[in-house]
Amino acid sequence: MLAAAETDAIISGNRYLAFQVPESEGEACGRTFEDAFLLANPSAEGLTLTGDIKQDEVRVRDAVDGLKKSNFALRFAVDEVGWKTPRYIQRGLDWLLGSPPGHEAAAETPGETGVVVR
């Protein structure tokens, strides 16, 4: 299934199924958001990846064991900067930016706050 995820996006109308994929071919793959996040940003928890898929998956899993999901997500959403978006999330965001079928691209006009809304 991971091999298919690399080449075949699962799209149905205006739905795109995003799930964890390795950051690069032949690397470890996370099972959760936290796993995937640390595989994309190992230094965020002081990890060093070895390149051994099984060892890296276990190392990351051990690092997130016991962490509160909400605290982890908020830490990187609010407090931390300079992190890399996990690949599976970036792929979904790229798809959204490509204007999913049935959604016309919005004109780039500033809203009431002066922010361009797309």
mmCIF file of C-alpha atoms in Angstrom:
data_model
loop_
_atom_site.group_PDB
_atom_site.id
_atom_site.type_symbol
_atom_site.label_atom_id
_atom_site.label_comp_id
_atom_site.label_asym_id
_atom_site.label_seq_id
_atom_site.Cartn_x
_atom_site.Cartn_y
_atom_site.Cartn_z
ATOM 1 C CA MET A 1 0.000 0.000 0.000
ATOM 2 C CA LEU A 2 2.874 2.401 0.734
ATOM 3 C CA ALA A 3 4.264 1.823 -2.741
ATOM 4 C CA ALA A 4 0.875 2.667 -4.256
ATOM 5 C CA ALA A 5 0.632 5.783 -2.080
ATOM 6 C CA GLU A 6 3.823 7.063 -3.663
ATOM 7 C CA THR A 7 2.382 7.050 -7.171
ATOM 8 C CA ASP A 8 -1.414 6.858 -6.924
ATOM 9 C CA ALA A 9 -3.292 9.483 -4.948
ATOM 10 C CA ILE A 10 -6.611 8.303 -3.561
ATOM 11 C CA ILE A 11 -9.044 10.939 -4.792
ATOM 12 C CA SER A 12 -12.827 10.813 -5.026
ATOM 13 C CA GLY A 13 -14.438 14.028 -6.224
ATOM 14 C CA ASN A 14 -13.516 16.672 -3.697
ATOM 15 C CA ARG A 15 -11.976 14.178 -1.255
ATOM 16 C CA TYR A 16 -8.302 13.306 -0.964
ATOM 17 C CA LEU A 17 -7.212 10.527 1.369
ATOM 18 C CA ALA A 18 -3.940 11.442 3.042
ATOM 19 C CA PHE A 19 -2.070 8.928 5.156
ATOM 20 C CA GLN A 20 1.455 8.571 6.419
ATOM 21 C CA VAL A 21 4.154 7.876 3.857
ATOM 22 C CA PRO A 22 7.944 7.837 4.277
ATOM 23 C CA GLU A 23 9.610 11.239 4.041
ATOM 24 C CA SER A 24 11.854 9.776 1.328
ATOM 25 C CA GLU A 25 11.877 6.448 -0.478
ATOM 26 C CA GLY A 26 13.371 3.686 1.643
ATOM 27 C CA GLU A 27 12.978 5.526 4.956
ATOM 28 C CA ALA A 28 10.910 4.774 8.035
ATOM 29 C CA CYS A 29 7.189 5.526 7.972
ATOM 30 C CA GLY A 30 5.197 6.854 10.898
ATOM 31 C CA ARG A 31 1.994 5.231 12.107
ATOM 32 C CA THR A 32 0.634 8.378 13.767
ATOM 33 C CA PHE A 33 0.856 12.127 13.224
ATOM 34 C CA GLU A 34 3.427 12.334 16.017
ATOM 35 C CA ASP A 35 5.562 9.560 14.508
ATOM 36 C CA ALA A 36 5.430 11.184 11.073
ATOM 37 C CA PHE A 37 6.207 14.598 12.543
ATOM 38 C CA LEU A 38 9.318 13.334 14.331
ATOM 39 C CA LEU A 39 10.500 11.420 11.280
ATOM 40 C CA ALA A 40 10.326 14.726 9.386
ATOM 41 C CA ASN A 41 11.805 16.667 12.341
ATOM 42 C CA PRO A 42 13.922 14.299 14.461
ATOM 43 C CA SER A 43 15.851 17.106 16.141
ATOM 44 C CA ALA A 44 12.574 18.412 17.631
ATOM 45 C CA GLU A 45 12.962 15.736 20.314
ATOM 46 C CA GLY A 46 16.745 15.397 20.115
ATOM 47 C CA LEU A 47 16.630 12.266 17.960
ATOM 48 C CA THR A 48 19.188 11.090 15.437
ATOM 49 C CA LEU A 49 17.892 8.758 12.760
ATOM 50 C CA THR A 50 20.140 5.863 11.775
ATOM 51 C CA GLY A 51 18.743 5.028 8.339
ATOM 52 C CA ASP A 52 17.697 1.598 9.592
ATOM 53 C CA ILE A 53 13.930 1.577 8.966
ATOM 54 C CA LYS A 54 12.899 -0.679 11.850
ATOM 55 C CA GLN A 55 15.268 0.939 14.327
ATOM 56 C CA ASP A 56 14.137 4.455 13.374
ATOM 57 C CA GLU A 57 10.448 3.514 13.608
ATOM 58 C CA VAL A 58 10.993 2.079 17.101
ATOM 59 C CA ARG A 59 13.134 5.051 18.173
ATOM 60 C CA VAL A 60 10.440 7.532 17.104
ATOM 61 C CA ARG A 61 7.638 5.438 18.606
ATOM 62 C CA ASP A 62 9.495 5.342 21.930
ATOM 63 C CA ALA A 63 10.021 9.126 21.802
ATOM 64 C CA VAL A 64 6.294 9.841 21.430
ATOM 65 C CA ASP A 65 5.180 7.198 23.920
ATOM 66 C CA GLY A 66 3.480 8.944 26.806
ATOM 67 C CA LEU A 67 3.277 12.347 25.124
ATOM 68 C CA LYS A 68 -0.135 14.003 25.213
ATOM 69 C CA LYS A 69 -1.338 14.401 21.631
ATOM 70 C CA SER A 70 -2.907 17.806 22.232
ATOM 71 C CA ASN A 71 0.194 19.198 23.967
ATOM 72 C CA PHE A 72 2.434 17.866 21.206
ATOM 73 C CA ALA A 73 0.306 19.413 18.440
ATOM 74 C CA LEU A 74 -0.089 22.752 20.224
ATOM 75 C CA ARG A 75 3.633 22.948 20.957
ATOM 76 C CA PHE A 76 4.416 22.964 17.257
ATOM 77 C CA ALA A 77 1.360 24.951 16.190
ATOM 78 C CA VAL A 78 1.982 27.767 18.670
ATOM 79 C CA ASP A 79 5.385 27.666 20.360
ATOM 80 C CA GLU A 80 7.908 26.121 17.975
ATOM 81 C CA VAL A 81 8.977 27.465 14.582
ATOM 82 C CA GLY A 82 11.207 26.228 11.797
ATOM 83 C CA TRP A 83 9.804 22.715 11.531
ATOM 84 C CA LYS A 84 9.119 20.760 8.363
ATOM 85 C CA THR A 85 5.578 19.730 7.470
ATOM 86 C CA PRO A 86 5.352 15.921 7.286
ATOM 87 C CA ARG A 87 5.221 14.777 3.677
ATOM 88 C CA TYR A 88 1.750 13.227 3.834
ATOM 89 C CA ILE A 89 0.274 16.480 5.136
ATOM 90 C CA GLN A 90 2.156 18.541 2.560
ATOM 91 C CA ARG A 91 0.798 16.338 -0.219
ATOM 92 C CA GLY A 92 -2.756 16.960 1.000
ATOM 93 C CA LEU A 93 -2.136 20.704 1.259
ATOM 94 C CA ASP A 94 -0.667 20.768 -2.248
ATOM 95 C CA TRP A 95 -3.790 18.998 -3.529
ATOM 96 C CA LEU A 96 -6.029 21.551 -1.795
ATOM 97 C CA LEU A 97 -4.047 24.421 -3.304
ATOM 98 C CA GLY A 98 -4.647 22.882 -6.721
ATOM 99 C CA SER A 99 -8.384 23.646 -6.372
ATOM 100 C CA PRO A 100 -10.197 20.316 -5.910
ATOM 101 C CA PRO A 101 -12.849 19.426 -8.517
ATOM 102 C CA GLY A 102 -16.111 21.296 -8.057
ATOM 103 C CA HIS A 103 -14.468 24.240 -6.324
ATOM 104 C CA GLU A 104 -13.755 27.325 -8.364
ATOM 105 C CA ALA A 105 -10.562 29.119 -7.459
ATOM 106 C CA ALA A 106 -11.473 32.239 -5.484
ATOM 107 C CA ALA A 107 -10.401 35.608 -6.739
ATOM 108 C CA GLU A 108 -7.494 37.065 -4.817
ATOM 109 C CA THR A 109 -9.331 39.942 -3.186
ATOM 110 C CA PRO A 110 -8.615 41.231 0.283
ATOM 111 C CA GLY A 111 -11.275 40.477 2.879
ATOM 112 C CA GLU A 112 -12.391 42.895 5.574
ATOM 113 C CA THR A 113 -9.160 42.312 7.480
ATOM 114 C CA GLY A 114 -7.011 43.028 4.434
ATOM 115 C CA VAL A 115 -6.028 39.368 4.181
ATOM 116 C CA VAL A 116 -6.268 37.680 0.801
ATOM 117 C CA VAL A 117 -8.799 34.860 1.062
ATOM 118 C CA ARG A 118 -8.432 31.901 -1.257
#
